[in-house]
Amino acid sequence: MTDFVFNAIKVLILTVSASIIAFVVSNYLIPVLYRLKFWKKKARQKTIDGKEASVFLSMHSENETTVPRGGGIVIWSSILILVLLVSLINILPIDVWWLKKLNFISREETWIPIFALFSASIIGLLDDILVVYGKGKYIGGGLSFKTRLFYVVMIGLIGGSWLYFKLDWHSIHVPLLAAFPRGFDLDIGWLYIVLFIVVGLASWASGVIDGIDGLAGGAFSSIFAAFGFIAFVQGHYDLAVFCMAIFGVLFSFLWFNIPPAKFYMGETGILGLTMTMTAVAFITDSVMVLPIIGGLLVLEAGSVIVQLLSKKIRKKKIWLSTPIHHHFEAIGWKPYQITMRFWFIGVILAMLGVAIRLIG
């Protein structure tokens, strides 16, 4: 059996395993979240700039206070279980060669993504707990903006520093420039660390996509499938397994998150996935196509920024409500229509980003 075939089978086995684990975890987690009444006790009343969120409230006031947050626990806990299982298999005296080779934990490829996922997810869980119980200084409760900013910067600093100092990574690939048909590698030195932090912050800002049943899960599914494919083609098989394991987990997550949702991803899922996405983009040297592969996230975050600027400069809104998926709700689109159409756009953008990265 060739390495290519074995690694393809390895990816398939661990993707399916992650999906099964997530399905089981979800079935146990959902009743717990409902027993804890792990939802907001009061719907969000104000927009990010402090204005009355009247359009949002007219559409989401009931779901905000009856559907639990914290569904993202499924994502990182399932990956944690998978990591522990392959680690256990690796240290046990089991004389089955292919079982030993299922291990995907490696210093060069998966240490930083695993660190980003777990550290950011735990911070997100703390934020969810504060939101649920109406604590904290942020709008609607939760960690303050400065606290969130600090943790995101620290995760970015650790991730960027590890790649720069430990693995000696200091350049980024710029695809499809006219003078360089295959693109070229731009050496940015220590600014590599700064760029990691900046991209992490930008990715975190895109977390506003978690607003309609199934929307965030579908968006991140296409993103991690895209990066998994890129990693596999590049020969980063451990990273490919990790990305596709997240894809498998998200598949099961969506089983319970599509309309009508049993739970929402919450900050514990969003923050974990956005920071992991950042790490994966850098390790696959695909950070320049991240805005394309994650185009839906850019659209969502961009709509909020443009709306805020318009209200400040022009004193009026461009959209009825933001992020932009709420605008489409406000003009009459059904939530499932928005979800499916955004999924379609997300898949197309992910495929486009993959093509540009691999061709360039």
GROMACS .gro file of C-alpha atoms in nm:
model
  360
    1MET     CA    1   0.000   0.000   0.000
    2THR     CA    2   0.145   0.338  -0.100
    3ASP     CA    3   0.179   0.625   0.148
    4PHE     CA    4  -0.077   0.826  -0.050
    5VAL     CA    5  -0.340   0.553  -0.030
    6PHE     CA    6  -0.272   0.481   0.337
    7ASN     CA    7  -0.293   0.849   0.432
    8ALA     CA    8  -0.618   0.886   0.238
    9ILE     CA    9  -0.760   0.592   0.434
   10LYS     CA   10  -0.622   0.742   0.757
   11VAL     CA   11  -0.801   1.070   0.687
   12LEU     CA   12  -1.125   0.885   0.614
   13ILE     CA   13  -1.106   0.667   0.927
   14LEU     CA   14  -1.038   0.958   1.162
   15THR     CA   15  -1.293   1.186   0.996
   16VAL     CA   16  -1.566   0.925   1.041
   17SER     CA   17  -1.445   0.852   1.395
   18ALA     CA   18  -1.460   1.222   1.486
   19SER     CA   19  -1.810   1.246   1.343
   20ILE     CA   20  -1.931   0.946   1.543
   21ILE     CA   21  -1.776   1.082   1.862
   22ALA     CA   22  -1.943   1.420   1.805
   23PHE     CA   23  -2.281   1.257   1.744
   24VAL     CA   24  -2.257   1.069   2.074
   25VAL     CA   25  -2.133   1.376   2.263
   26SER     CA   26  -2.419   1.585   2.121
   27ASN     CA   27  -2.680   1.339   2.242
   28TYR     CA   28  -2.542   1.364   2.595
   29LEU     CA   29  -2.474   1.738   2.589
   30ILE     CA   30  -2.811   1.864   2.464
   31PRO     CA   31  -3.016   1.742   2.766
   32VAL     CA   32  -2.752   1.888   2.999
   33LEU     CA   33  -2.769   2.230   2.832
   34TYR     CA   34  -3.148   2.231   2.861
   35ARG     CA   35  -3.138   2.125   3.226
   36LEU     CA   36  -2.895   2.407   3.296
   37LYS     CA   37  -3.114   2.646   3.093
   38PHE     CA   38  -2.796   2.750   2.918
   39TRP     CA   39  -2.949   3.034   2.719
   40LYS     CA   40  -2.974   3.409   2.757
   41LYS     CA   41  -3.228   3.507   3.019
   42LYS     CA   42  -3.296   3.826   2.829
   43ALA     CA   43  -3.269   3.887   2.455
   44ARG     CA   44  -3.009   4.133   2.330
   45GLN     CA   45  -3.161   4.481   2.343
   46LYS     CA   46  -2.891   4.692   2.177
   47THR     CA   47  -2.669   4.686   1.870
   48ILE     CA   48  -2.291   4.697   1.893
   49ASP     CA   49  -2.296   5.079   1.879
   50GLY     CA   50  -2.546   5.104   2.165
   51LYS     CA   51  -2.860   5.169   1.958
   52GLU     CA   52  -3.193   4.988   2.001
   53ALA     CA   53  -3.187   4.650   1.821
   54SER     CA   54  -3.553   4.669   1.719
   55VAL     CA   55  -3.523   4.482   1.388
   56PHE     CA   56  -3.322   4.201   1.547
   57LEU     CA   57  -3.563   4.168   1.840
   58SER     CA   58  -3.862   4.138   1.608
   59MET     CA   59  -3.703   3.826   1.455
   60HIS     CA   60  -3.503   3.659   1.732
   61SER     CA   61  -3.626   3.753   2.078
   62GLU     CA   62  -3.782   3.409   2.141
   63ASN     CA   63  -3.495   3.192   2.010
   64GLU     CA   64  -3.242   3.396   2.208
   65THR     CA   65  -3.408   3.293   2.533
   66THR     CA   66  -3.521   2.935   2.460
   67VAL     CA   67  -3.237   2.769   2.263
   68PRO     CA   68  -2.916   2.698   2.457
   69ARG     CA   69  -2.572   2.827   2.367
   70GLY     CA   70  -2.263   2.615   2.417
   71GLY     CA   71  -2.309   2.377   2.125
   72GLY     CA   72  -1.947   2.448   2.039
   73ILE     CA   73  -1.852   2.227   2.333
   74VAL     CA   74  -1.928   1.938   2.098
   75ILE     CA   75  -1.654   2.056   1.862
   76TRP     CA   76  -1.357   2.087   2.093
   77SER     CA   77  -1.455   1.806   2.330
   78SER     CA   78  -1.491   1.562   2.039
   79ILE     CA   79  -1.149   1.660   1.903
   80LEU     CA   80  -1.007   1.625   2.255
   81ILE     CA   81  -1.148   1.272   2.282
   82LEU     CA   82  -1.001   1.185   1.941
   83VAL     CA   83  -0.661   1.326   2.040
   84LEU     CA   84  -0.665   1.126   2.364
   85LEU     CA   85  -0.766   0.808   2.182
   86VAL     CA   86  -0.488   0.821   1.923
   87SER     CA   87  -0.239   0.917   2.193
   88LEU     CA   88  -0.347   0.621   2.404
   89ILE     CA   89  -0.319   0.385   2.110
   90ASN     CA   90   0.030   0.519   2.044
   91ILE     CA   91   0.159   0.443   2.395
   92LEU     CA   92  -0.017   0.111   2.457
   93PRO     CA   93   0.170  -0.210   2.371
   94ILE     CA   94  -0.055  -0.287   2.074
   95ASP     CA   95   0.124  -0.473   1.797
   96VAL     CA   96  -0.093  -0.349   1.510
   97TRP     CA   97   0.116  -0.129   1.280
   98TRP     CA   98  -0.169   0.061   1.114
   99LEU     CA   99  -0.325   0.157   1.448
  100LYS     CA  100   0.004   0.317   1.554
  101LYS     CA  101   0.009   0.518   1.233
  102LEU     CA  102  -0.330   0.676   1.307
  103ASN     CA  103  -0.156   0.927   1.534
  104PHE     CA  104  -0.181   1.276   1.382
  105ILE     CA  105  -0.026   1.481   1.661
  106SER     CA  106   0.297   1.638   1.538
  107ARG     CA  107   0.515   1.932   1.642
  108GLU     CA  108   0.536   2.078   1.292
  109GLU     CA  109   0.172   2.047   1.184
  110THR     CA  110  -0.083   2.011   1.461
  111TRP     CA  111   0.052   2.134   1.794
  112ILE     CA  112  -0.040   2.497   1.726
  113PRO     CA  113  -0.386   2.427   1.575
  114ILE     CA  114  -0.469   2.202   1.871
  115PHE     CA  115  -0.346   2.468   2.114
  116ALA     CA  116  -0.548   2.737   1.933
  117LEU     CA  117  -0.865   2.525   1.936
  118PHE     CA  118  -0.859   2.434   2.304
  119SER     CA  119  -0.730   2.762   2.449
  120ALA     CA  120  -0.968   2.980   2.248
  121SER     CA  121  -1.262   2.745   2.311
  122ILE     CA  122  -1.214   2.756   2.688
  123ILE     CA  123  -1.206   3.137   2.679
  124GLY     CA  124  -1.519   3.128   2.465
  125LEU     CA  125  -1.689   2.895   2.713
  126LEU     CA  126  -1.616   3.140   2.994
  127ASP     CA  127  -1.774   3.413   2.784
  128ASP     CA  128  -2.082   3.196   2.717
  129ILE     CA  129  -2.123   3.129   3.089
  130LEU     CA  130  -2.111   3.500   3.166
  131VAL     CA  131  -2.358   3.576   2.886
  132VAL     CA  132  -2.603   3.309   3.004
  133TYR     CA  133  -2.606   3.445   3.356
  134GLY     CA  134  -2.608   3.809   3.249
  135LYS     CA  135  -2.270   3.885   3.398
  136GLY     CA  136  -1.983   4.083   3.251
  137LYS     CA  137  -1.944   4.427   3.102
  138TYR     CA  138  -2.004   4.357   2.734
  139ILE     CA  139  -2.334   4.421   2.555
  140GLY     CA  140  -2.571   4.149   2.678
  141GLY     CA  141  -2.311   4.017   2.921
  142GLY     CA  142  -1.988   3.828   2.868
  143LEU     CA  143  -1.621   3.912   2.882
  144SER     CA  144  -1.537   4.275   2.818
  145PHE     CA  145  -1.408   4.371   2.474
  146LYS     CA  146  -1.063   4.446   2.614
  147THR     CA  147  -1.046   4.107   2.784
  148ARG     CA  148  -1.144   3.924   2.465
  149LEU     CA  149  -0.895   4.131   2.268
  150PHE     CA  150  -0.617   4.048   2.513
  151TYR     CA  151  -0.675   3.673   2.493
  152VAL     CA  152  -0.699   3.670   2.114
  153VAL     CA  153  -0.375   3.869   2.088
  154MET     CA  154  -0.202   3.633   2.333
  155ILE     CA  155  -0.310   3.323   2.141
  156GLY     CA  156  -0.190   3.488   1.821
  157LEU     CA  157   0.139   3.587   1.983
  158ILE     CA  158   0.204   3.233   2.106
  159GLY     CA  159   0.107   3.077   1.773
  160GLY     CA  160   0.308   3.319   1.562
  161SER     CA  161   0.611   3.300   1.791
  162TRP     CA  162   0.609   2.920   1.784
  163LEU     CA  163   0.608   2.910   1.404
  164TYR     CA  164   0.873   3.184   1.379
  165PHE     CA  165   1.117   3.082   1.652
  166LYS     CA  166   1.066   2.706   1.677
  167LEU     CA  167   0.995   2.615   1.315
  168ASP     CA  168   1.181   2.905   1.149
  169TRP     CA  169   0.884   3.018   0.941
  170HIS     CA  170   0.910   3.379   0.827
  171SER     CA  171   0.764   3.402   0.477
  172ILE     CA  172   0.419   3.391   0.320
  173HIS     CA  173   0.319   3.264  -0.021
  174VAL     CA  174   0.166   3.522  -0.254
  175PRO     CA  175  -0.015   3.338  -0.536
  176LEU     CA  176  -0.090   3.433  -0.896
  177LEU     CA  177   0.123   3.741  -0.950
  178ALA     CA  178   0.173   3.824  -1.319
  179ALA     CA  179   0.554   3.820  -1.301
  180PHE     CA  180   0.554   3.491  -1.108
  181PRO     CA  181   0.315   3.236  -1.266
  182ARG     CA  182   0.348   3.012  -0.960
  183GLY     CA  183   0.345   3.301  -0.715
  184PHE     CA  184   0.636   3.375  -0.487
  185ASP     CA  185   0.732   3.361  -0.121
  186LEU     CA  186   0.757   3.698   0.054
  187ASP     CA  187   1.002   3.700   0.345
  188ILE     CA  188   0.860   3.927   0.616
  189GLY     CA  189   1.089   3.831   0.903
  190TRP     CA  190   0.957   3.898   1.254
  191LEU     CA  191   0.650   4.067   1.104
  192TYR     CA  192   0.530   3.709   1.056
  193ILE     CA  193   0.432   3.712   1.424
  194VAL     CA  194   0.251   4.045   1.384
  195LEU     CA  195   0.065   3.916   1.078
  196PHE     CA  196  -0.044   3.607   1.270
  197ILE     CA  197  -0.193   3.828   1.542
  198VAL     CA  198  -0.364   4.059   1.290
  199VAL     CA  199  -0.518   3.769   1.096
  200GLY     CA  200  -0.631   3.614   1.424
  201LEU     CA  201  -0.806   3.937   1.522
  202ALA     CA  202  -0.970   3.965   1.180
  203SER     CA  203  -1.086   3.603   1.198
  204TRP     CA  204  -1.226   3.656   1.546
  205ALA     CA  205  -1.426   3.956   1.421
  206SER     CA  206  -1.593   3.729   1.166
  207GLY     CA  207  -1.757   3.527   1.444
  208VAL     CA  208  -2.077   3.727   1.397
  209ILE     CA  209  -2.187   3.460   1.149
  210ASP     CA  210  -2.338   3.251   1.432
  211GLY     CA  211  -2.689   3.392   1.404
  212ILE     CA  212  -2.916   3.154   1.212
  213ASP     CA  213  -2.972   2.780   1.253
  214GLY     CA  214  -2.701   2.591   1.064
  215LEU     CA  215  -2.530   2.897   0.916
  216ALA     CA  216  -2.201   2.898   1.111
  217GLY     CA  217  -2.163   2.521   1.107
  218GLY     CA  218  -2.204   2.505   0.731
  219ALA     CA  219  -1.967   2.795   0.670
  220PHE     CA  220  -1.689   2.646   0.882
  221SER     CA  221  -1.745   2.301   0.730
  222SER     CA  222  -1.653   2.424   0.382
  223ILE     CA  223  -1.357   2.621   0.520
  224PHE     CA  224  -1.199   2.329   0.706
  225ALA     CA  225  -1.272   2.087   0.421
  226ALA     CA  226  -1.088   2.328   0.190
  227PHE     CA  227  -0.786   2.356   0.417
  228GLY     CA  228  -0.789   1.980   0.471
  229PHE     CA  229  -0.769   1.927   0.094
  230ILE     CA  230  -0.486   2.181   0.059
  231ALA     CA  231  -0.293   2.019   0.345
  232PHE     CA  232  -0.336   1.673   0.192
  233VAL     CA  233  -0.213   1.784  -0.150
  234GLN     CA  234   0.086   1.952   0.017
  235GLY     CA  235   0.173   1.630   0.198
  236HIS     CA  236   0.082   1.768   0.540
  237TYR     CA  237  -0.112   1.454   0.623
  238ASP     CA  238  -0.137   1.510   0.999
  239LEU     CA  239  -0.282   1.855   0.944
  240ALA     CA  240  -0.516   1.715   0.678
  241VAL     CA  241  -0.646   1.466   0.935
  242PHE     CA  242  -0.696   1.742   1.191
  243CYS     CA  243  -0.889   1.965   0.949
  244MET     CA  244  -1.105   1.683   0.822
  245ALA     CA  245  -1.170   1.566   1.178
  246ILE     CA  246  -1.312   1.911   1.250
  247PHE     CA  247  -1.517   1.878   0.931
  248GLY     CA  248  -1.649   1.544   1.056
  249VAL     CA  249  -1.736   1.693   1.393
  250LEU     CA  250  -1.917   1.983   1.226
  251PHE     CA  251  -2.116   1.736   1.016
  252SER     CA  252  -2.259   1.583   1.333
  253PHE     CA  253  -2.295   1.925   1.494
  254LEU     CA  254  -2.512   2.034   1.200
  255TRP     CA  255  -2.736   1.731   1.249
  256PHE     CA  256  -2.859   1.902   1.566
  257ASN     CA  257  -2.807   2.263   1.456
  258ILE     CA  258  -3.008   2.277   1.133
  259PRO     CA  259  -3.360   2.423   1.167
  260PRO     CA  260  -3.502   2.392   1.422
  261ALA     CA  261  -3.172   2.409   1.612
  262LYS     CA  262  -3.131   2.213   1.934
  263PHE     CA  263  -2.843   2.442   2.034
  264TYR     CA  264  -2.628   2.728   1.905
  265MET     CA  265  -2.253   2.715   1.862
  266GLY     CA  266  -2.186   3.000   2.101
  267GLU     CA  267  -1.855   3.175   2.159
  268THR     CA  268  -1.691   2.851   2.274
  269GLY     CA  269  -1.732   2.722   1.918
  270ILE     CA  270  -1.684   3.044   1.724
  271LEU     CA  271  -1.368   3.164   1.900
  272GLY     CA  272  -1.214   2.817   1.890
  273LEU     CA  273  -1.282   2.769   1.519
  274THR     CA  274  -1.171   3.116   1.409
  275MET     CA  275  -0.837   3.092   1.591
  276THR     CA  276  -0.784   2.737   1.465
  277MET     CA  277  -0.863   2.853   1.113
  278THR     CA  278  -0.595   3.119   1.148
  279ALA     CA  279  -0.333   2.866   1.259
  280VAL     CA  280  -0.422   2.625   0.978
  281ALA     CA  281  -0.405   2.903   0.718
  282PHE     CA  282  -0.049   2.987   0.825
  283ILE     CA  283   0.072   2.626   0.846
  284THR     CA  284  -0.057   2.552   0.494
  285ASP     CA  285   0.098   2.883   0.381
  286SER     CA  286  -0.246   2.984   0.254
  287VAL     CA  287  -0.304   3.300   0.452
  288MET     CA  288  -0.332   3.508   0.133
  289VAL     CA  289  -0.631   3.305   0.014
  290LEU     CA  290  -0.796   3.290   0.357
  291PRO     CA  291  -1.023   3.588   0.269
  292ILE     CA  292  -1.148   3.387  -0.030
  293ILE     CA  293  -1.185   3.048   0.137
  294GLY     CA  294  -1.350   3.222   0.433
  295GLY     CA  295  -1.535   3.467   0.210
  296LEU     CA  296  -1.864   3.423   0.397
  297LEU     CA  297  -1.695   3.530   0.719
  298VAL     CA  298  -1.550   3.835   0.543
  299LEU     CA  299  -1.896   3.923   0.410
  300GLU     CA  300  -2.053   3.894   0.756
  301ALA     CA  301  -1.786   4.095   0.939
  302GLY     CA  302  -1.760   4.346   0.656
  303SER     CA  303  -2.133   4.415   0.663
  304VAL     CA  304  -2.112   4.509   1.031
  305ILE     CA  305  -1.812   4.739   0.977
  306VAL     CA  306  -1.967   4.913   0.677
  307GLN     CA  307  -2.296   4.957   0.864
  308LEU     CA  308  -2.120   5.118   1.160
  309LEU     CA  309  -1.923   5.353   0.934
  310SER     CA  310  -2.237   5.448   0.742
  311LYS     CA  311  -2.428   5.527   1.063
  312LYS     CA  312  -2.140   5.736   1.190
  313ILE     CA  313  -2.060   5.923   0.868
  314ARG     CA  314  -2.392   5.930   0.678
  315LYS     CA  315  -2.617   5.909   0.988
  316LYS     CA  316  -2.820   5.630   0.830
  317LYS     CA  317  -2.806   5.255   0.778
  318ILE     CA  318  -2.729   5.067   0.458
  319TRP     CA  319  -2.896   4.744   0.570
  320LEU     CA  320  -3.201   4.693   0.789
  321SER     CA  321  -2.995   4.485   1.031
  322THR     CA  322  -2.646   4.340   1.053
  323PRO     CA  323  -2.469   4.102   1.021
  324ILE     CA  324  -2.603   4.083   0.668
  325HIS     CA  325  -2.792   3.755   0.717
  326HIS     CA  326  -3.027   3.946   0.949
  327HIS     CA  327  -3.092   4.197   0.668
  328PHE     CA  328  -3.212   3.915   0.444
  329GLU     CA  329  -3.435   3.792   0.727
  330ALA     CA  330  -3.577   4.141   0.764
  331ILE     CA  331  -3.670   4.164   0.395
  332GLY     CA  332  -3.858   3.835   0.411
  333TRP     CA  333  -3.617   3.552   0.339
  334LYS     CA  334  -3.683   3.238   0.542
  335PRO     CA  335  -3.395   3.138   0.772
  336TYR     CA  336  -3.347   2.807   0.588
  337GLN     CA  337  -3.326   2.996   0.256
  338ILE     CA  338  -3.049   3.216   0.391
  339THR     CA  339  -2.863   2.919   0.535
  340MET     CA  340  -2.875   2.711   0.217
  341ARG     CA  341  -2.786   3.001  -0.012
  342PHE     CA  342  -2.498   3.107   0.210
  343TRP     CA  343  -2.375   2.746   0.223
  344PHE     CA  344  -2.376   2.738  -0.156
  345ILE     CA  345  -2.178   3.062  -0.175
  346GLY     CA  346  -1.937   2.935   0.090
  347VAL     CA  347  -1.864   2.613  -0.100
  348ILE     CA  348  -1.800   2.804  -0.425
  349LEU     CA  349  -1.564   3.048  -0.250
  350ALA     CA  350  -1.382   2.763  -0.075
  351MET     CA  351  -1.331   2.581  -0.406
  352LEU     CA  352  -1.209   2.903  -0.568
  353GLY     CA  353  -0.962   2.963  -0.286
  354VAL     CA  354  -0.830   2.607  -0.309
  355ALA     CA  355  -0.783   2.641  -0.685
  356ILE     CA  356  -0.594   2.970  -0.652
  357ARG     CA  357  -0.368   2.832  -0.379
  358LEU     CA  358  -0.282   2.510  -0.560
  359ILE     CA  359  -0.244   2.664  -0.906
  360GLY     CA  360  -0.054   2.967  -0.774
   0.00000   0.00000   0.00000
